[in-house]
JSON list of C-alpha atoms in Angstrom, two decimals:
[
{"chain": "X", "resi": 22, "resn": "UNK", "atom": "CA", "xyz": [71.06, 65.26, 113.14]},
{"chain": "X", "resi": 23, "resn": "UNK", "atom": "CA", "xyz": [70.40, 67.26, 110.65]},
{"chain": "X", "resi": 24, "resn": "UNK", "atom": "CA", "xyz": [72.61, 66.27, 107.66]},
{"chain": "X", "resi": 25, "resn": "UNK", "atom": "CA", "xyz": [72.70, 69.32, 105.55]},
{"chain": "X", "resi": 26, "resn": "UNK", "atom": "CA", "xyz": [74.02, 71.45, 108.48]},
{"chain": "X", "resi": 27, "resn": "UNK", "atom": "CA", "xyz": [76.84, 68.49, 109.16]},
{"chain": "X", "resi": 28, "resn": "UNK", "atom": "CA", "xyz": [78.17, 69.09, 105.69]},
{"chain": "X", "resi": 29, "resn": "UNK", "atom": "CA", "xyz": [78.00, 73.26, 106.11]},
{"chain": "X", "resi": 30, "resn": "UNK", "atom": "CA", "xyz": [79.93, 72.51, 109.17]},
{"chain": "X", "resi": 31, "resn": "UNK", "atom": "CA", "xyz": [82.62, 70.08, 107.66]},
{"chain": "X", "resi": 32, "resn": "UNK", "atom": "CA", "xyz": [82.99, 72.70, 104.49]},
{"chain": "X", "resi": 33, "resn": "UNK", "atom": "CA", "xyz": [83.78, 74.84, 106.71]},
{"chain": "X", "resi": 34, "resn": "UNK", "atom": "CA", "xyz": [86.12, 73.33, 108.93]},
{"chain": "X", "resi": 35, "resn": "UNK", "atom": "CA", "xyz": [87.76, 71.94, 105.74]},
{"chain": "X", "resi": 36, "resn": "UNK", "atom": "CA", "xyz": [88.75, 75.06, 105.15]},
{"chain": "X", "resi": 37, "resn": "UNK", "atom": "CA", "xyz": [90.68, 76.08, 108.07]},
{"chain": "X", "resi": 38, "resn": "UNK", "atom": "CA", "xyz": [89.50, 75.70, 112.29]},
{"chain": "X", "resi": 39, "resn": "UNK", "atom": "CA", "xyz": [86.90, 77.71, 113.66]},
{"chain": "X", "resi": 40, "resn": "UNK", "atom": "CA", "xyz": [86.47, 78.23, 117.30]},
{"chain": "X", "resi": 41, "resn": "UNK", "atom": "CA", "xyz": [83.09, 77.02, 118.34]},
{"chain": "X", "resi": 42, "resn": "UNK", "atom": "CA", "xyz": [81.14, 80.58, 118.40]},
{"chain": "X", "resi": 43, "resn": "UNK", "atom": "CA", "xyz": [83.07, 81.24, 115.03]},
{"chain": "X", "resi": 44, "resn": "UNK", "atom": "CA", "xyz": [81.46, 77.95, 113.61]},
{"chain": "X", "resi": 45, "resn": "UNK", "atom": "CA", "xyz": [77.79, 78.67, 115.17]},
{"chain": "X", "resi": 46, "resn": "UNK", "atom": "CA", "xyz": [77.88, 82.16, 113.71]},
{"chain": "X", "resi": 47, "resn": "UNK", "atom": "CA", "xyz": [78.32, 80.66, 110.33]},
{"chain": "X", "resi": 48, "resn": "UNK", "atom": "CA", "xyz": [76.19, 78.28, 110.65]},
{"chain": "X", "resi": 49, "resn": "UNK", "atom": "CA", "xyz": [73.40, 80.87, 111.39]},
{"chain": "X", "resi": 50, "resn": "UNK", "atom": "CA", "xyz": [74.24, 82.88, 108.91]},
{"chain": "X", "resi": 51, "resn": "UNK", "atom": "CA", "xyz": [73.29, 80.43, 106.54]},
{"chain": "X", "resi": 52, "resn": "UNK", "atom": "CA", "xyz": [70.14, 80.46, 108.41]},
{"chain": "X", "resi": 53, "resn": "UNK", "atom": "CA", "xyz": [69.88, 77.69, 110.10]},
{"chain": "X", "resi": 54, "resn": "UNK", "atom": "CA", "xyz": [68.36, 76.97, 113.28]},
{"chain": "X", "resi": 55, "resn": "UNK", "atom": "CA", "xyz": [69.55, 76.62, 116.56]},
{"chain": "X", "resi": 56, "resn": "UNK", "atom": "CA", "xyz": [67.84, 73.12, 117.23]},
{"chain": "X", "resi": 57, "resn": "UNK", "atom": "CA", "xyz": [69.92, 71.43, 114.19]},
{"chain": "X", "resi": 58, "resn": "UNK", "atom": "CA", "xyz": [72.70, 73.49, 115.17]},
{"chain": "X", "resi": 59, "resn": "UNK", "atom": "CA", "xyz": [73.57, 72.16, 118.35]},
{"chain": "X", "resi": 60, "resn": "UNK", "atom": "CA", "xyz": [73.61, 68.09, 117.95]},
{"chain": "X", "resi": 61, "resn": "UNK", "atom": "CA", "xyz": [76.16, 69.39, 114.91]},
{"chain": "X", "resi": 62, "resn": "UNK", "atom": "CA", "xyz": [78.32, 71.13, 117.30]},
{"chain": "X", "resi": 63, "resn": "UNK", "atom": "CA", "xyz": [78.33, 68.13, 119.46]},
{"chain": "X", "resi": 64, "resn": "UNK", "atom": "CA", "xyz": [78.88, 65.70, 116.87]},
{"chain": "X", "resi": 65, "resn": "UNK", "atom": "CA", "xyz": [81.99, 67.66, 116.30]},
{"chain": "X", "resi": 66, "resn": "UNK", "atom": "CA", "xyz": [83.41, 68.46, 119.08]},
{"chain": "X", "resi": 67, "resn": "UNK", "atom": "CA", "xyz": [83.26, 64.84, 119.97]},
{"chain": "X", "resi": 68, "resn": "UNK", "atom": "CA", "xyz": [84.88, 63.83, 116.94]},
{"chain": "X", "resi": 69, "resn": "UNK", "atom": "CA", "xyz": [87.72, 66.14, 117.13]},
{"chain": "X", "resi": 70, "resn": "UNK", "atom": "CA", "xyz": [87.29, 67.90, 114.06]},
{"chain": "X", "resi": 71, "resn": "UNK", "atom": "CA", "xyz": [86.40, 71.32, 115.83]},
{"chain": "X", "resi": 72, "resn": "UNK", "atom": "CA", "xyz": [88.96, 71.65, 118.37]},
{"chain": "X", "resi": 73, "resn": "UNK", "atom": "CA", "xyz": [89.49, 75.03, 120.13]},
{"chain": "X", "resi": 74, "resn": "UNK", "atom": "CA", "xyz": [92.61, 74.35, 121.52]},
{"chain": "X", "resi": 75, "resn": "UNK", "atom": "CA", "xyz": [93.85, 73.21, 117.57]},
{"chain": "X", "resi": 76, "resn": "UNK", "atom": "CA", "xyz": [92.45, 76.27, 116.80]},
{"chain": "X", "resi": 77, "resn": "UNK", "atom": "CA", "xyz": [93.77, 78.89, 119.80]},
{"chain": "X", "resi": 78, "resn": "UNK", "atom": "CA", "xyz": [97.21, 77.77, 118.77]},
{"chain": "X", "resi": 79, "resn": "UNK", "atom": "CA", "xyz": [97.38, 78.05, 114.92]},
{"chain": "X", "resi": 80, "resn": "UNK", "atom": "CA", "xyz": [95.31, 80.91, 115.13]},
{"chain": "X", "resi": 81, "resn": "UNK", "atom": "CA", "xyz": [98.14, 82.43, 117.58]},
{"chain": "X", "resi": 82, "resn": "UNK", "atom": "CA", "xyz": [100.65, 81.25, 114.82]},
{"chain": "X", "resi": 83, "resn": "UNK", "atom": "CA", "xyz": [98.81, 82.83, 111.84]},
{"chain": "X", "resi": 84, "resn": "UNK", "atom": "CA", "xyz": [98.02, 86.32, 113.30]},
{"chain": "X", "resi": 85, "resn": "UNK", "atom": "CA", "xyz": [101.99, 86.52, 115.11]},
{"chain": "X", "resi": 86, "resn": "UNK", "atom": "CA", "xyz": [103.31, 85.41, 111.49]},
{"chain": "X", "resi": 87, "resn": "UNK", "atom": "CA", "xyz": [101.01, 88.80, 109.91]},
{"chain": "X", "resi": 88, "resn": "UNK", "atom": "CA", "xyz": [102.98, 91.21, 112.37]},
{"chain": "X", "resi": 89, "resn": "UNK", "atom": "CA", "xyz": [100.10, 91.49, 115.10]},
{"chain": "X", "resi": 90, "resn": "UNK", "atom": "CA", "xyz": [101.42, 91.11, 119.29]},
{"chain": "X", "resi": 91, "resn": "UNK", "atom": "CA", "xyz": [100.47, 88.93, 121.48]},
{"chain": "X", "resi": 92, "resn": "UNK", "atom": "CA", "xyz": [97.53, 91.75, 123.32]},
{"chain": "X", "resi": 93, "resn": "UNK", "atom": "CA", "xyz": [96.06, 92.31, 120.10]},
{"chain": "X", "resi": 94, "resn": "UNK", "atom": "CA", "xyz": [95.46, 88.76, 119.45]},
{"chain": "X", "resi": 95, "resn": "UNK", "atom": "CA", "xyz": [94.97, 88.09, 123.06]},
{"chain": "X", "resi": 96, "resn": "UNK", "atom": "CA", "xyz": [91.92, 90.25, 122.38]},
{"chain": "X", "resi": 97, "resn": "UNK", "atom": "CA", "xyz": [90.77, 88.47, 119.28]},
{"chain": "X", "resi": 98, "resn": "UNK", "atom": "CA", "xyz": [90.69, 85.00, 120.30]},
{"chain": "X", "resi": 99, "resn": "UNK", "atom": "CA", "xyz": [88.57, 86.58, 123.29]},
{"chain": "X", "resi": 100, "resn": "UNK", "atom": "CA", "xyz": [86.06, 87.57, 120.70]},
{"chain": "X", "resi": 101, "resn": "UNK", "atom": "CA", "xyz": [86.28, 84.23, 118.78]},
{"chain": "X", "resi": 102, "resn": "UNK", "atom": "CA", "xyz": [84.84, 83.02, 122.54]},
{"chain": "X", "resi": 103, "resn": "UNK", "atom": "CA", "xyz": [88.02, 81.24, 123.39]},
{"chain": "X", "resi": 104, "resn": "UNK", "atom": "CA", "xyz": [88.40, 80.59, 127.18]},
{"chain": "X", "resi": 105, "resn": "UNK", "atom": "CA", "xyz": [91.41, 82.99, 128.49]},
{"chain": "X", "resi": 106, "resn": "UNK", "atom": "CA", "xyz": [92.86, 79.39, 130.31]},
{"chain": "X", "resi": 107, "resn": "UNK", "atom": "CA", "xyz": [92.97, 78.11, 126.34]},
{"chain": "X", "resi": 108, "resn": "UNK", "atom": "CA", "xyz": [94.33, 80.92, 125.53]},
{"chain": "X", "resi": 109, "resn": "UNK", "atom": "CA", "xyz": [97.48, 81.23, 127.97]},
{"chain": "X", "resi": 110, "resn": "UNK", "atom": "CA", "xyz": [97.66, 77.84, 126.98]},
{"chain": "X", "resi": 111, "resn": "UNK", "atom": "CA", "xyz": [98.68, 78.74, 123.22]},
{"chain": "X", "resi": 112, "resn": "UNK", "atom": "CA", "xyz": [100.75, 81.40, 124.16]},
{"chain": "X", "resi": 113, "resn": "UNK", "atom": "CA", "xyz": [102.74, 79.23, 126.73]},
{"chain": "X", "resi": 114, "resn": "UNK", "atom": "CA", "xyz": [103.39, 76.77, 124.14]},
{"chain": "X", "resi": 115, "resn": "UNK", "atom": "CA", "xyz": [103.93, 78.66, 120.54]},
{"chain": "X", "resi": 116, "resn": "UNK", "atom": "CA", "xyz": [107.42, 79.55, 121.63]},
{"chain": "X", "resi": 117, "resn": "UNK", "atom": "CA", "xyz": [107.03, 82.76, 119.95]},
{"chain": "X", "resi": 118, "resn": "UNK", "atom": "CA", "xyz": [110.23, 85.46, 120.31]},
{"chain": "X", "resi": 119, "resn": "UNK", "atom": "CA", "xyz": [107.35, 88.64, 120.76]},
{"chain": "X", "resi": 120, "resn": "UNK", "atom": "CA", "xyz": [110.71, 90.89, 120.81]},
{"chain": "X", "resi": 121, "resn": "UNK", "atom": "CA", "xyz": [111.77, 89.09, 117.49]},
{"chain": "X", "resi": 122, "resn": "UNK", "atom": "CA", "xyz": [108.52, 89.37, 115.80]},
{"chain": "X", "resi": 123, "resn": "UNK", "atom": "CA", "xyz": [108.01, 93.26, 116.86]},
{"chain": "X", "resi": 124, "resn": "UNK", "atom": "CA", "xyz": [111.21, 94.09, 114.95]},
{"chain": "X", "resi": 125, "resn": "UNK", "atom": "CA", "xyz": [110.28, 92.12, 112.19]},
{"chain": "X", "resi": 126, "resn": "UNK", "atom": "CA", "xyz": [106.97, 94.31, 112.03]},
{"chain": "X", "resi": 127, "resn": "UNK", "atom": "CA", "xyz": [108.85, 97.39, 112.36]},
{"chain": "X", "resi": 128, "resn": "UNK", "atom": "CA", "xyz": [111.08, 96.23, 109.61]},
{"chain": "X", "resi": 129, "resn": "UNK", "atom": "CA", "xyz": [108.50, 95.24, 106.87]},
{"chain": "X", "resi": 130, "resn": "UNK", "atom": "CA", "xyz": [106.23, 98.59, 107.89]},
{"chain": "X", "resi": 131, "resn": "UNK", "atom": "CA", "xyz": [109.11, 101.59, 108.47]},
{"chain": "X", "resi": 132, "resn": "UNK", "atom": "CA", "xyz": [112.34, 101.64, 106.12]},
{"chain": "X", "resi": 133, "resn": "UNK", "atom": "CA", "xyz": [114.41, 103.30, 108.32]},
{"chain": "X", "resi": 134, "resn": "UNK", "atom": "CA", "xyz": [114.49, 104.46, 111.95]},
{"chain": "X", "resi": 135, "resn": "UNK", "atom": "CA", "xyz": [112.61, 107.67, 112.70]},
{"chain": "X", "resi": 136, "resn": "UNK", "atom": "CA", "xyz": [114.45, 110.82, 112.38]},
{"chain": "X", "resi": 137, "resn": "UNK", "atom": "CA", "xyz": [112.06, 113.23, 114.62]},
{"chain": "X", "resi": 138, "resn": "UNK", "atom": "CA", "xyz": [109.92, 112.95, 117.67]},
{"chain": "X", "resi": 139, "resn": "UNK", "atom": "CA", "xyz": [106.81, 112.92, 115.60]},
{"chain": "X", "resi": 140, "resn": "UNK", "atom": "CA", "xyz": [107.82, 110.18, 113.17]},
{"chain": "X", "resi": 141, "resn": "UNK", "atom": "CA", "xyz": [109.23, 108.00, 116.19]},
{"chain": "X", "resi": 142, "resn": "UNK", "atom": "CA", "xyz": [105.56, 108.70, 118.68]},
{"chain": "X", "resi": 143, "resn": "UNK", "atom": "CA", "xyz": [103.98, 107.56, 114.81]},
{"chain": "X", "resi": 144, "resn": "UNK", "atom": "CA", "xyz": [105.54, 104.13, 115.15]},
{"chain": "X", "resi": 145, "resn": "UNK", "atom": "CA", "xyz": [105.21, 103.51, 118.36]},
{"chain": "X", "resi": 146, "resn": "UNK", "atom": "CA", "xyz": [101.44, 104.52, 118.00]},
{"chain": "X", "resi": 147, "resn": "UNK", "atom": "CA", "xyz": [101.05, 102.07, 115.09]},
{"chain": "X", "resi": 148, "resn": "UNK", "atom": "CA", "xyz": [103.27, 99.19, 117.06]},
{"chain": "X", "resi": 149, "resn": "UNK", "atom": "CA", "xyz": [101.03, 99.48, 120.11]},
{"chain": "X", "resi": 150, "resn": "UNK", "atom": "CA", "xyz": [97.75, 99.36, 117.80]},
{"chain": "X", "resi": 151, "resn": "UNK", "atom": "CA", "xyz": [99.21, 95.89, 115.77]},
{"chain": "X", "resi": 152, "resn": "UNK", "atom": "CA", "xyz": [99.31, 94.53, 119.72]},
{"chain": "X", "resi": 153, "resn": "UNK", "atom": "CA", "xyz": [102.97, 95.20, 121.42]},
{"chain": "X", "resi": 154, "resn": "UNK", "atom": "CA", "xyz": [102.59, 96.33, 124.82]},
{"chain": "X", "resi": 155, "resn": "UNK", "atom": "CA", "xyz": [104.46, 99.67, 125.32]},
{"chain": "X", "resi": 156, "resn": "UNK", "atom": "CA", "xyz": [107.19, 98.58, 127.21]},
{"chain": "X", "resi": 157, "resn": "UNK", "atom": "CA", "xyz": [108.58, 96.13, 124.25]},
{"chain": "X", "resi": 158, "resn": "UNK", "atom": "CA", "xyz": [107.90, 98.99, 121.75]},
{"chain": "X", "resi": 159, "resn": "UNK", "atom": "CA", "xyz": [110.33, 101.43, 124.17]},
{"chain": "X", "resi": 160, "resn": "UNK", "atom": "CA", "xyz": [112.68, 98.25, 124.54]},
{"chain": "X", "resi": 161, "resn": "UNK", "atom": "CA", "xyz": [113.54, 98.04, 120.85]},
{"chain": "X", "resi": 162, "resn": "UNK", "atom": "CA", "xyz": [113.92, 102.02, 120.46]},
{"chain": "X", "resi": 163, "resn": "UNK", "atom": "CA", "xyz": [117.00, 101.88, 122.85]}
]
């Protein structure tokens, strides 16, 4: 195993968890190749310290604590490479209030309700982009 890609690995996962494509990506782009690559991966995968279900699940927490819903980051951790089983995994057991946090994001981005049709279809444009399926987005303009 090829040492000096072991410590790029555990600098980076020192840092904060990576999902496993997230953490071969880097590891590329500091051009190394895919033969010392993989026995890394291994190596930490085995010893726990890249975890994708550790990572699913704060990475849930982090993005739904920045105002973003749960299809938006849905989407994300899709790119990231997570498995969609690891991923209704996290959201099944965050306990996150999405009605609670859409408010909060309408709070922090709009200081007051909107006064005309326009300004109203402009926030629900923007809530629907940060990730809030349409129906909560109608739910909290009743």
């Amino acid at each position: 195993m090829n040492k000096d890609v072991l410590n790029a690995a555990l600098r980076l996962l020192g840092r904060r968890d990576h999902s496993e494509k997230e953490l071969v990506n880097k590891l590329r782009q500091r051009k190394f190749n895919s033969a010392d690559i993989s026995p890394v991966i291994e190596h930490c995968l085995s010893e726990g310290w890249l975890d994708e279900a550790r990572f699913c699940e704060s990475y849930c927490r982090r993005r739904s604590d920045a105002g973003y819903g749960p299809q938006r980051i849905r989407a994300e951790l899709s790119e990231r490479g997570i498995d969609s089983y690891l991923i209704e995994q996290a959201f099944a057991n965050n306990g996150i209030d999405w009605q609670q946090a859409l408010i909060q994001c309408a709070e922090r981005r709009f200081s007051a309700a909107p006064k005309s049709h326009e300004e109203r279809a402009k926030q629900i444009r923007f809530l629907i982009y940060r990730g809030f399926s349409y129906d909560q987005v109608q739910n909290m303009y009743k």
